[in-house]
PDB file of C-alpha atoms in Angstrom:
ATOM      1  CA  UNK R1246      27.587 -29.885 -14.064  1.00 72.00           C
ATOM      2  CA  UNK R1247      29.479 -26.672 -14.475  1.00 84.00           C
ATOM      3  CA  UNK R1248      31.876 -25.122 -11.898  1.00 84.00           C
ATOM      4  CA  UNK R1249      29.457 -22.319 -10.950  1.00 83.00           C
ATOM      5  CA  UNK R1250      26.503 -25.156 -10.450  1.00 86.00           C
ATOM      6  CA  UNK R1251      28.932 -27.092  -8.117  1.00 85.00           C
ATOM      7  CA  UNK R1252      29.949 -24.118  -6.055  1.00 86.00           C
ATOM      8  CA  UNK R1253      26.155 -23.223  -5.767  1.00 87.00           C
ATOM      9  CA  UNK R1254      25.285 -26.527  -4.491  1.00 87.00           C
ATOM     10  CA  UNK R1255      28.254 -26.612  -2.229  1.00 86.00           C
ATOM     11  CA  UNK R1256      27.126 -23.375  -0.723  1.00 87.00           C
ATOM     12  CA  UNK R1257      23.554 -24.463  -0.271  1.00 86.00           C
ATOM     13  CA  UNK R1258      24.503 -27.592   1.709  1.00 86.00           C
ATOM     14  CA  UNK R1259      26.534 -25.241   4.116  1.00 85.00           C
ATOM     15  CA  UNK R1260      23.213 -24.043   5.491  1.00 83.00           C
ATOM     16  CA  UNK R1261      21.720 -25.894   8.394  1.00 83.00           C
ATOM     17  CA  UNK R1262      19.430 -23.538  10.015  1.00 82.00           C
ATOM     18  CA  UNK R1263      16.086 -22.296   8.741  1.00 81.00           C
ATOM     19  CA  UNK R1264      14.331 -19.290  10.191  1.00 80.00           C
ATOM     20  CA  UNK R1265      10.588 -18.818   9.372  1.00 81.00           C
ATOM     21  CA  UNK R1266       9.236 -15.210   9.605  1.00 75.00           C
ATOM     22  CA  UNK R1267       5.702 -15.158  10.761  1.00 76.00           C
ATOM     23  CA  UNK R1268       5.268 -11.781  12.303  1.00 71.00           C
ATOM     24  CA  UNK R1269       5.765  -8.581  10.076  1.00 62.00           C
ATOM     25  CA  UNK R1270       7.529  -5.961  12.413  1.00 65.00           C
ATOM     26  CA  UNK R1271       8.122  -2.841  10.193  1.00 70.00           C
ATOM     27  CA  UNK R1272       4.492  -1.463   9.943  1.00 74.00           C
ATOM     28  CA  UNK R1273       3.171  -0.208  13.402  1.00 78.00           C
ATOM     29  CA  UNK R1274       0.167   1.433  12.402  1.00 85.00           C
ATOM     30  CA  UNK R1275      -2.550  -1.168  13.342  1.00 89.00           C
ATOM     31  CA  UNK R1276      -5.247  -0.055  10.759  1.00 92.00           C
ATOM     32  CA  UNK R1277      -2.619   0.062   8.002  1.00 90.00           C
ATOM     33  CA  UNK R1278      -1.379  -3.283   9.026  1.00 88.00           C
ATOM     34  CA  UNK R1279      -4.779  -4.704   8.868  1.00 92.00           C
ATOM     35  CA  UNK R1280      -5.272  -3.410   5.441  1.00 93.00           C
ATOM     36  CA  UNK R1281      -2.067  -4.693   4.230  1.00 90.00           C
ATOM     37  CA  UNK R1282      -2.683  -8.100   5.564  1.00 90.00           C
ATOM     38  CA  UNK R1283      -6.088  -8.398   3.859  1.00 93.00           C
ATOM     39  CA  UNK R1284      -4.795  -7.026   0.688  1.00 91.00           C
ATOM     40  CA  UNK R1285      -1.982  -9.763   0.612  1.00 88.00           C
ATOM     41  CA  UNK R1286      -4.504 -12.471   0.695  1.00 90.00           C
ATOM     42  CA  UNK R1287      -6.925 -10.728  -1.568  1.00 90.00           C
ATOM     43  CA  UNK R1288      -9.636 -10.249   1.227  1.00 93.00           C
ATOM     44  CA  UNK R1289     -10.151  -6.504   1.310  1.00 93.00           C
ATOM     45  CA  UNK R1290     -13.240  -5.486   3.010  1.00 94.00           C
ATOM     46  CA  UNK R1291     -15.529  -2.565   2.655  1.00 95.00           C
ATOM     47  CA  UNK R1292     -14.253  -0.673   5.541  1.00 95.00           C
ATOM     48  CA  UNK R1293     -10.806  -0.953   4.083  1.00 95.00           C
ATOM     49  CA  UNK R1294     -12.090   0.829   0.977  1.00 94.00           C
ATOM     50  CA  UNK R1295     -13.844   3.432   3.036  1.00 93.00           C
ATOM     51  CA  UNK R1296     -10.529   4.092   4.957  1.00 93.00           C
ATOM     52  CA  UNK R1297      -8.791   4.636   1.629  1.00 90.00           C
ATOM     53  CA  UNK R1298     -11.350   7.121   0.586  1.00 88.00           C
ATOM     54  CA  UNK R1299     -10.743   9.114   3.564  1.00 85.00           C
ATOM     55  CA  UNK R1300      -7.154   9.886   2.460  1.00 81.00           C
ATOM     56  CA  UNK R1301      -8.216  10.983  -1.195  1.00 80.00           C
ATOM     57  CA  UNK R1302      -7.452  14.575  -2.136  1.00 75.00           C
ATOM     58  CA  UNK R1303      -9.348  16.229  -5.186  1.00 74.00           C
ATOM     59  CA  UNK R1304      -8.956  19.439  -6.896  1.00 66.00           C
ATOM     60  CA  UNK R1305     -12.367  20.150  -5.372  1.00 69.00           C
ATOM     61  CA  UNK R1306     -11.490  19.566  -1.876  1.00 68.00           C
ATOM     62  CA  UNK R1307     -11.929  22.763   0.006  1.00 68.00           C
ATOM     63  CA  UNK R1308     -11.884  21.099   3.584  1.00 72.00           C
ATOM     64  CA  UNK R1309      -8.138  19.856   3.424  1.00 72.00           C
ATOM     65  CA  UNK R1310      -5.598  22.391   4.358  1.00 76.00           C
ATOM     66  CA  UNK R1311      -2.283  21.290   3.050  1.00 70.00           C
ATOM     67  CA  UNK R1312      -0.373  23.724   5.334  1.00 75.00           C
ATOM     68  CA  UNK R1313      -1.608  21.838   8.464  1.00 80.00           C
ATOM     69  CA  UNK R1314      -0.638  18.651  10.109  1.00 78.00           C
ATOM     70  CA  UNK R1315      -0.712  15.793   8.966  1.00 74.00           C
ATOM     71  CA  UNK R1316      -0.787  17.101   5.370  1.00 75.00           C
ATOM     72  CA  UNK R1317       2.384  19.415   5.764  1.00 74.00           C
ATOM     73  CA  UNK R1318       4.539  16.490   6.657  1.00 73.00           C
ATOM     74  CA  UNK R1319       3.277  13.758   4.237  1.00 74.00           C
ATOM     75  CA  UNK R1320       5.365  11.900   1.967  1.00 72.00           C
ATOM     76  CA  UNK R1321       4.865  11.210  -1.975  1.00 74.00           C
ATOM     77  CA  UNK R1322       4.675   7.509  -3.245  1.00 73.00           C
ATOM     78  CA  UNK R1323       5.553   7.507  -6.702  1.00 74.00           C
ATOM     79  CA  UNK R1324       7.385   4.976  -9.011  1.00 72.00           C
ATOM     80  CA  UNK R1325       8.237   8.276 -11.203  1.00 74.00           C
ATOM     81  CA  UNK R1326      12.021   9.223 -10.250  1.00 75.00           C
ATOM     82  CA  UNK R1327      11.681  12.607 -12.028  1.00 78.00           C
ATOM     83  CA  UNK R1328       8.584  13.274 -10.100  1.00 83.00           C
ATOM     84  CA  UNK R1329      10.302  12.259  -6.904  1.00 82.00           C
ATOM     85  CA  UNK R1330      13.282  14.504  -7.371  1.00 84.00           C
ATOM     86  CA  UNK R1331      11.312  17.558  -8.198  1.00 87.00           C
ATOM     87  CA  UNK R1332       9.044  16.668  -4.939  1.00 85.00           C
ATOM     88  CA  UNK R1333      12.097  16.462  -2.884  1.00 87.00           C
ATOM     89  CA  UNK R1334      13.633  19.720  -4.314  1.00 89.00           C
ATOM     90  CA  UNK R1335      10.406  21.697  -3.784  1.00 88.00           C
ATOM     91  CA  UNK R1336      10.000  20.266  -0.208  1.00 88.00           C
ATOM     92  CA  UNK R1337      13.634  21.397   0.666  1.00 91.00           C
ATOM     93  CA  UNK R1338      13.228  24.595  -0.638  1.00 91.00           C
ATOM     94  CA  UNK R1339       9.938  25.073   1.335  1.00 88.00           C
ATOM     95  CA  UNK R1340      11.713  23.739   4.656  1.00 89.00           C
ATOM     96  CA  UNK R1341      14.588  26.076   4.012  1.00 91.00           C
ATOM     97  CA  UNK R1342      12.210  28.930   3.738  1.00 90.00           C
ATOM     98  CA  UNK R1343      10.180  28.099   6.660  1.00 88.00           C
ATOM     99  CA  UNK R1344      13.004  27.143   9.026  1.00 90.00           C
ATOM    100  CA  UNK R1345      15.358  30.020   7.713  1.00 91.00           C
ATOM    101  CA  UNK R1346      18.163  27.177   7.312  1.00 92.00           C
ATOM    102  CA  UNK R1347      20.953  27.104   4.753  1.00 93.00           C
ATOM    103  CA  UNK R1348      20.905  24.670   2.014  1.00 95.00           C
ATOM    104  CA  UNK R1349      24.185  22.959   1.354  1.00 95.00           C
ATOM    105  CA  UNK R1350      25.088  21.785  -2.152  1.00 93.00           C
ATOM    106  CA  UNK R1351      27.592  18.945  -2.060  1.00 91.00           C
ATOM    107  CA  UNK R1352      29.149  18.215  -5.480  1.00 86.00           C
ATOM    108  CA  UNK R1353      30.921  14.935  -6.112  1.00 80.00           C
ATOM    109  CA  UNK R1354      34.610  15.092  -6.997  1.00 79.00           C
ATOM    110  CA  UNK R1355      35.770  11.928  -8.375  1.00 80.00           C
ATOM    111  CA  UNK R1356      39.610  11.132  -7.766  1.00 81.00           C
ATOM    112  CA  UNK R1357      42.249   8.464  -8.577  1.00 84.00           C
ATOM    113  CA  UNK R1358      44.726   8.162  -5.936  1.00 82.00           C
ATOM    114  CA  UNK R1359      43.938  11.361  -4.685  1.00 79.00           C
ATOM    115  CA  UNK R1360      44.323  13.351  -8.104  1.00 85.00           C
ATOM    116  CA  UNK R1361      41.454  14.875  -9.953  1.00 84.00           C
ATOM    117  CA  UNK R1362      40.389  13.010 -13.115  1.00 85.00           C
ATOM    118  CA  UNK R1363      41.947  14.049 -16.379  1.00 88.00           C
ATOM    119  CA  UNK R1364      39.511  14.820 -19.093  1.00 88.00           C
ATOM    120  CA  UNK R1365      39.981  11.386 -20.670  1.00 88.00           C
ATOM    121  CA  UNK R1366      39.183   9.711 -17.365  1.00 85.00           C
ATOM    122  CA  UNK R1367      36.028  11.918 -16.699  1.00 81.00           C
ATOM    123  CA  UNK R1368      34.855  10.854 -20.197  1.00 83.00           C
ATOM    124  CA  UNK R1369      35.419   7.162 -19.581  1.00 83.00           C
ATOM    125  CA  UNK R1370      33.407   7.460 -16.295  1.00 75.00           C
ATOM    126  CA  UNK R1371      30.576   9.386 -17.887  1.00 75.00           C
ATOM    127  CA  UNK R1372      30.074   6.561 -20.745  1.00 76.00           C
ATOM    128  CA  UNK R1373      30.870   3.490 -18.564  1.00 68.00           C
ATOM    129  CA  UNK R1374      29.024   0.495 -18.817  1.00 56.00           C
ATOM    130  CA  UNK R1375      25.548   0.203 -20.862  1.00 53.00           C
ATOM    131  CA  UNK R1376      24.196  -3.198 -19.484  1.00 54.00           C
ATOM    132  CA  UNK R1377      21.280  -3.800 -17.201  1.00 52.00           C
ATOM    133  CA  UNK R1378      23.700  -4.375 -14.097  1.00 52.00           C
ATOM    134  CA  UNK R1379      25.400  -1.209 -14.862  1.00 54.00           C
ATOM    135  CA  UNK R1380      22.226   0.712 -15.387  1.00 54.00           C
ATOM    136  CA  UNK R1381      20.748  -0.691 -12.006  1.00 52.00           C
ATOM    137  CA  UNK R1382      23.955   0.387 -10.172  1.00 53.00           C
ATOM    138  CA  UNK R1383      23.795   3.696 -11.794  1.00 54.00           C
ATOM    139  CA  UNK R1384      20.167   4.076 -10.322  1.00 54.00           C
ATOM    140  CA  UNK R1385      21.651   3.245  -6.794  1.00 58.00           C
ATOM    141  CA  UNK R1386      24.481   5.780  -6.900  1.00 64.00           C
ATOM    142  CA  UNK R1387      24.238   9.126  -5.506  1.00 67.00           C
ATOM    143  CA  UNK R1388      23.664  12.098  -8.115  1.00 77.00           C
ATOM    144  CA  UNK R1389      26.533  14.289  -9.070  1.00 81.00           C
ATOM    145  CA  UNK R1390      25.106  16.950  -6.625  1.00 88.00           C
ATOM    146  CA  UNK R1391      23.085  16.671  -3.669  1.00 91.00           C
ATOM    147  CA  UNK R1392      21.255  19.320  -1.503  1.00 94.00           C
ATOM    148  CA  UNK R1393      21.110  18.926   2.458  1.00 95.00           C
ATOM    149  CA  UNK R1394      19.982  21.114   5.304  1.00 95.00           C
ATOM    150  CA  UNK R1395      19.472  20.819   8.976  1.00 95.00           C
ATOM    151  CA  UNK R1396      16.036  19.657   9.660  1.00 94.00           C
ATOM    152  CA  UNK R1397      15.607  17.989   6.218  1.00 93.00           C
ATOM    153  CA  UNK R1398      13.872  14.627   5.969  1.00 90.00           C
ATOM    154  CA  UNK R1399      15.861  11.722   4.823  1.00 91.00           C
ATOM    155  CA  UNK R1400      15.445   7.957   4.141  1.00 88.00           C
ATOM    156  CA  UNK R1401      17.886   4.951   4.204  1.00 89.00           C
ATOM    157  CA  UNK R1402      17.989   3.306   0.884  1.00 85.00           C
ATOM    158  CA  UNK R1403      20.226   0.308   1.882  1.00 86.00           C
ATOM    159  CA  UNK R1404      20.394  -1.996   4.570  1.00 88.00           C
ATOM    160  CA  UNK R1405      23.289  -0.711   6.823  1.00 88.00           C
ATOM    161  CA  UNK R1406      22.632  -2.293  10.285  1.00 87.00           C
ATOM    162  CA  UNK R1407      19.252  -4.218  10.416  1.00 84.00           C
ATOM    163  CA  UNK R1408      19.446  -5.350  14.016  1.00 83.00           C
ATOM    164  CA  UNK R1409      19.536  -1.657  15.037  1.00 84.00           C
ATOM    165  CA  UNK R1410      16.732  -0.816  12.374  1.00 84.00           C
ATOM    166  CA  UNK R1411      19.110   1.037  10.259  1.00 88.00           C
ATOM    167  CA  UNK R1412      17.924  -0.318   7.001  1.00 87.00           C
ATOM    168  CA  UNK R1413      16.179   0.329   3.843  1.00 86.00           C
ATOM    169  CA  UNK R1414      13.202   2.826   4.145  1.00 83.00           C
ATOM    170  CA  UNK R1415      14.165   3.974   7.530  1.00 88.00           C
ATOM    171  CA  UNK R1416      13.126   7.508   8.008  1.00 89.00           C
ATOM    172  CA  UNK R1417      15.002  10.273   9.976  1.00 92.00           C
ATOM    173  CA  UNK R1418      15.886  14.080  10.304  1.00 94.00           C
ATOM    174  CA  UNK R1419      19.297  15.800   9.873  1.00 95.00           C
ATOM    175  CA  UNK R1420      20.130  17.196  13.102  1.00 96.00           C
ATOM    176  CA  UNK R1421      23.360  18.608  12.431  1.00 96.00           C
ATOM    177  CA  UNK R1422      26.015  19.104   9.390  1.00 95.00           C
ATOM    178  CA  UNK R1423      29.674  19.281  10.310  1.00 95.00           C
ATOM    179  CA  UNK R1424      31.462  21.140   7.498  1.00 94.00           C
ATOM    180  CA  UNK R1425      35.091  20.585   6.621  1.00 92.00           C
ATOM    181  CA  UNK R1426      37.608  22.604   8.388  1.00 92.00           C
ATOM    182  CA  UNK R1427      38.942  23.698   5.075  1.00 91.00           C
ATOM    183  CA  UNK R1428      35.555  25.099   4.001  1.00 92.00           C
ATOM    184  CA  UNK R1429      35.576  28.859   3.418  1.00 90.00           C
ATOM    185  CA  UNK R1430      33.384  30.805   5.879  1.00 87.00           C
ATOM    186  CA  UNK R1431      29.795  30.732   5.065  1.00 83.00           C
ATOM    187  CA  UNK R1432      28.232  33.625   3.615  1.00 80.00           C
ATOM    188  CA  UNK R1433      25.074  35.054   5.469  1.00 80.00           C
ATOM    189  CA  UNK R1434      23.812  36.780   2.520  1.00 79.00           C
ATOM    190  CA  UNK R1435      22.836  33.403   0.386  1.00 84.00           C
ATOM    191  CA  UNK R1436      20.400  30.817   1.531  1.00 88.00           C
ATOM    192  CA  UNK R1437      22.056  28.229  -0.908  1.00 92.00           C
ATOM    193  CA  UNK R1438      25.663  27.341  -0.289  1.00 92.00           C
ATOM    194  CA  UNK R1439      27.880  25.727  -2.747  1.00 92.00           C
ATOM    195  CA  UNK R1440      30.558  23.696  -0.456  1.00 93.00           C
ATOM    196  CA  UNK R1441      34.069  23.597  -1.760  1.00 90.00           C
ATOM    197  CA  UNK R1442      34.566  20.337   0.411  1.00 89.00           C
ATOM    198  CA  UNK R1443      32.557  17.417   1.216  1.00 87.00           C
ATOM    199  CA  UNK R1444      31.262  17.669   5.150  1.00 92.00           C
ATOM    200  CA  UNK R1445      33.015  15.885   7.792  1.00 93.00           C
ATOM    201  CA  UNK R1446      29.927  14.054   8.519  1.00 94.00           C
ATOM    202  CA  UNK R1447      26.015  14.405   8.608  1.00 95.00           C
ATOM    203  CA  UNK R1448      24.116  13.767  11.844  1.00 95.00           C
ATOM    204  CA  UNK R1449      20.821  11.937  11.478  1.00 94.00           C
ATOM    205  CA  UNK R1450      18.138  11.140  14.150  1.00 94.00           C
ATOM    206  CA  UNK R1451      16.123   8.114  12.794  1.00 92.00           C
ATOM    207  CA  UNK R1452      12.469   8.049  13.810  1.00 88.00           C
ATOM    208  CA  UNK R1453      12.726   4.486  15.010  1.00 82.00           C
ATOM    209  CA  UNK R1454      16.011   2.685  15.816  1.00 78.00           C
ATOM    210  CA  UNK R1455      17.402   0.217  18.551  1.00 73.00           C
ATOM    211  CA  UNK R1456      20.534   1.914  18.999  1.00 64.00           C
TER     212      UNK R1456
END
Protein backbone atom coordinates (compact mmCIF):
# COMPACT_ATOMS: atom_id res chain seq x y z
CA UNK A 1 0.00 0.00 0.00
CA UNK A 2 1.06 3.58 -0.59
CA UNK A 3 1.96 5.93 2.23
CA UNK A 4 -1.29 7.86 1.77
CA UNK A 5 -3.32 4.63 1.94
CA UNK A 6 -1.60 3.61 5.16
CA UNK A 7 -2.22 7.05 6.62
CA UNK A 8 -5.88 6.90 5.62
CA UNK A 9 -6.27 3.48 7.21
CA UNK A 10 -4.61 4.63 10.42
CA UNK A 11 -6.88 7.68 10.55
CA UNK A 12 -9.98 5.54 9.98
CA UNK A 13 -9.02 3.21 12.83
CA UNK A 14 -8.90 6.17 15.21
CA UNK A 15 -12.70 6.51 15.06
CA UNK A 16 -14.44 4.60 17.85
CA UNK A 17 -17.80 6.38 18.03
CA UNK A 18 -20.56 6.29 15.42
CA UNK A 19 -23.40 8.83 15.48
CA UNK A 20 -26.54 7.93 13.51
CA UNK A 21 -28.65 10.99 12.62
CA UNK A 22 -32.34 10.08 12.53
CA UNK A 23 -34.05 13.46 12.72
CA UNK A 24 -33.71 16.41 10.35
CA UNK A 25 -33.57 19.65 12.36
CA UNK A 26 -33.03 22.39 9.77
CA UNK A 27 -36.54 22.60 8.26
CA UNK A 28 -39.09 23.90 10.76
CA UNK A 29 -42.10 24.24 8.44
CA UNK A 30 -44.20 21.10 9.00
CA UNK A 31 -45.86 21.17 5.57
CA UNK A 32 -42.56 21.59 3.74
CA UNK A 33 -40.87 18.98 5.93
CA UNK A 34 -43.62 16.49 5.10
CA UNK A 35 -43.18 17.18 1.38
CA UNK A 36 -39.38 16.77 1.54
CA UNK A 37 -39.70 13.50 3.45
CA UNK A 38 -42.06 12.02 0.85
CA UNK A 39 -39.93 13.39 -1.99
CA UNK A 40 -36.84 11.70 -0.59
CA UNK A 41 -38.45 8.27 -0.77
CA UNK A 42 -40.35 8.87 -4.00
CA UNK A 43 -43.77 8.86 -2.33
CA UNK A 44 -45.04 12.31 -3.29
CA UNK A 45 -48.83 12.48 -2.94
CA UNK A 46 -51.43 14.48 -4.82
CA UNK A 47 -51.84 16.92 -1.93
CA UNK A 48 -48.13 17.70 -2.19
CA UNK A 49 -48.58 18.57 -5.85
CA UNK A 50 -51.53 20.79 -5.00
CA UNK A 51 -49.44 22.54 -2.36
CA UNK A 52 -46.69 23.25 -4.90
CA UNK A 53 -49.21 24.59 -7.41
CA UNK A 54 -50.31 27.22 -4.91
CA UNK A 55 -46.76 28.62 -5.04
CA UNK A 56 -46.66 29.06 -8.80
CA UNK A 57 -46.70 32.53 -10.33
CA UNK A 58 -47.36 33.02 -14.03
CA UNK A 59 -47.33 36.10 -16.20
CA UNK A 60 -51.12 35.90 -16.33
CA UNK A 61 -51.46 35.88 -12.54
CA UNK A 62 -53.38 39.03 -11.59
CA UNK A 63 -54.13 38.07 -7.97
CA UNK A 64 -50.56 37.99 -6.66
CA UNK A 65 -49.21 41.35 -5.51
CA UNK A 66 -45.42 40.99 -5.38
CA UNK A 67 -45.13 44.16 -3.29
CA UNK A 68 -46.96 42.60 -0.33
CA UNK A 69 -46.08 39.84 2.11
CA UNK A 70 -44.92 37.16 1.77
CA UNK A 71 -43.80 37.83 -1.81
CA UNK A 72 -41.94 41.05 -1.05
CA UNK A 73 -39.56 39.07 1.17
CA UNK A 74 -39.19 36.00 -1.04
CA UNK A 75 -35.91 34.33 -1.97
CA UNK A 76 -34.70 33.22 -5.37
CA UNK A 77 -33.53 29.63 -5.80
CA UNK A 78 -31.42 29.22 -8.92
CA UNK A 79 -28.31 27.28 -9.96
CA UNK A 80 -27.26 30.20 -12.17
CA UNK A 81 -24.68 32.36 -10.46
CA UNK A 82 -25.19 35.27 -12.85
CA UNK A 83 -28.95 35.29 -12.21
CA UNK A 84 -28.36 35.16 -8.47
CA UNK A 85 -25.96 38.10 -8.65
CA UNK A 86 -28.40 40.25 -10.66
CA UNK A 87 -31.26 39.34 -8.30
CA UNK A 88 -29.18 40.33 -5.26
CA UNK A 89 -28.12 43.62 -6.82
CA UNK A 90 -31.71 44.54 -7.70
CA UNK A 91 -32.99 43.49 -4.27
CA UNK A 92 -30.34 45.59 -2.51
CA UNK A 93 -31.13 48.69 -4.58
CA UNK A 94 -34.84 48.22 -3.90
CA UNK A 95 -34.18 47.84 -0.17
CA UNK A 96 -31.94 50.92 -0.05
CA UNK A 97 -34.50 53.02 -1.90
CA UNK A 98 -37.40 51.96 0.31
CA UNK A 99 -35.51 52.20 3.60
CA UNK A 100 -33.39 55.22 2.61
CA UNK A 101 -30.20 53.47 3.69
CA UNK A 102 -26.71 53.88 2.28
CA UNK A 103 -25.19 51.17 0.11
CA UNK A 104 -21.54 50.72 1.05
CA UNK A 105 -19.18 49.36 -1.60
CA UNK A 106 -16.25 47.43 -0.14
CA UNK A 107 -13.36 46.75 -2.51
CA UNK A 108 -10.74 44.09 -1.89
CA UNK A 109 -7.19 45.28 -1.33
CA UNK A 110 -4.73 42.43 -1.67
CA UNK A 111 -1.50 43.03 0.20
CA UNK A 112 1.73 41.21 0.93
CA UNK A 113 3.27 42.02 4.32
CA UNK A 114 1.10 45.11 4.51
CA UNK A 115 2.23 46.46 1.16
CA UNK A 116 0.08 46.88 -1.98
CA UNK A 117 0.74 44.37 -4.74
CA UNK A 118 3.05 45.30 -7.56
CA UNK A 119 1.84 45.06 -11.15
CA UNK A 120 3.57 41.69 -11.54
CA UNK A 121 2.01 40.39 -8.32
CA UNK A 122 -1.47 41.53 -9.36
CA UNK A 123 -1.02 39.76 -12.68
CA UNK A 124 0.11 36.56 -10.94
CA UNK A 125 -2.93 36.69 -8.63
CA UNK A 126 -5.27 37.21 -11.58
CA UNK A 127 -4.07 34.14 -13.48
CA UNK A 128 -3.38 31.85 -10.52
CA UNK A 129 -4.37 28.22 -10.97
CA UNK A 130 -6.59 26.73 -13.61
CA UNK A 131 -7.35 23.27 -12.16
CA UNK A 132 -10.71 22.14 -10.84
CA UNK A 133 -9.63 22.64 -7.24
CA UNK A 134 -8.57 26.20 -7.92
CA UNK A 135 -11.77 26.95 -9.83
CA UNK A 136 -13.86 25.56 -6.99
CA UNK A 137 -11.98 27.66 -4.44
CA UNK A 138 -12.32 30.80 -6.55
CA UNK A 139 -16.10 30.29 -6.74
CA UNK A 140 -16.19 30.25 -2.94
CA UNK A 141 -14.10 33.41 -2.63
CA UNK A 142 -15.71 36.78 -2.14
CA UNK A 143 -15.81 38.94 -5.28
CA UNK A 144 -13.38 41.83 -5.68
CA UNK A 145 -16.13 44.19 -4.55
CA UNK A 146 -19.23 43.64 -2.43
CA UNK A 147 -22.12 45.92 -1.53
CA UNK A 148 -23.71 45.97 1.92
CA UNK A 149 -26.37 48.01 3.66
CA UNK A 150 -28.10 48.08 7.03
CA UNK A 151 -31.22 45.94 6.84
CA UNK A 152 -29.81 43.84 4.00
CA UNK A 153 -30.60 40.11 4.03
CA UNK A 154 -27.52 37.89 4.15
CA UNK A 155 -26.78 34.17 4.24
CA UNK A 156 -23.94 32.16 5.76
CA UNK A 157 -22.21 30.04 3.10
CA UNK A 158 -19.83 28.06 5.32
CA UNK A 159 -20.10 26.22 8.62
CA UNK A 160 -18.73 28.58 11.26
CA UNK A 161 -20.19 27.41 14.59
CA UNK A 162 -22.64 24.60 13.98
CA UNK A 163 -23.59 24.15 17.64
CA UNK A 164 -24.89 27.74 17.57
CA UNK A 165 -26.62 27.29 14.18
CA UNK A 166 -24.08 29.61 12.54
CA UNK A 167 -23.71 27.34 9.55
CA UNK A 168 -24.16 27.05 5.83
CA UNK A 169 -27.49 28.50 4.59
CA UNK A 170 -28.33 30.25 7.87
CA UNK A 171 -30.13 33.54 7.16
CA UNK A 172 -29.87 36.87 8.89
CA UNK A 173 -30.08 40.64 8.60
CA UNK A 174 -27.36 43.28 8.83
CA UNK A 175 -28.26 45.48 11.80
CA UNK A 176 -25.19 47.71 11.90
CA UNK A 177 -22.02 48.52 9.96
CA UNK A 178 -19.13 50.02 11.90
CA UNK A 179 -16.81 51.91 9.57
CA UNK A 180 -13.08 52.32 10.01
CA UNK A 181 -11.98 55.36 12.05
CA UNK A 182 -9.84 56.30 9.04
CA UNK A 183 -12.86 56.41 6.74
CA UNK A 184 -13.61 59.92 5.38
CA UNK A 185 -16.89 61.55 6.36
CA UNK A 186 -19.75 59.92 4.46
CA UNK A 187 -21.42 62.28 2.02
CA UNK A 188 -25.16 62.67 2.43
CA UNK A 189 -25.53 63.52 -1.26
CA UNK A 190 -24.98 59.99 -2.54
CA UNK A 191 -26.87 56.79 -1.80
CA UNK A 192 -23.94 54.55 -2.80
CA UNK A 193 -20.69 55.10 -0.91
CA UNK A 194 -17.38 53.65 -2.09
CA UNK A 195 -15.45 52.93 1.09
CA UNK A 196 -11.76 53.70 1.26
CA UNK A 197 -11.20 51.20 4.08
CA UNK A 198 -12.70 47.87 5.06
CA UNK A 199 -15.33 48.27 7.84
CA UNK A 200 -14.23 47.36 11.35
CA UNK A 201 -17.08 44.85 11.53
CA UNK A 202 -20.57 44.11 10.27
CA UNK A 203 -23.15 43.13 12.89
CA UNK A 204 -25.62 40.48 11.70
CA UNK A 205 -28.69 39.19 13.52
CA UNK A 206 -29.45 35.61 12.48
CA UNK A 207 -33.06 34.52 12.17
CA UNK A 208 -32.34 31.35 14.17
CA UNK A 209 -29.43 30.82 16.53
CA UNK A 210 -28.68 29.11 19.82
CA UNK A 211 -26.34 31.87 20.98
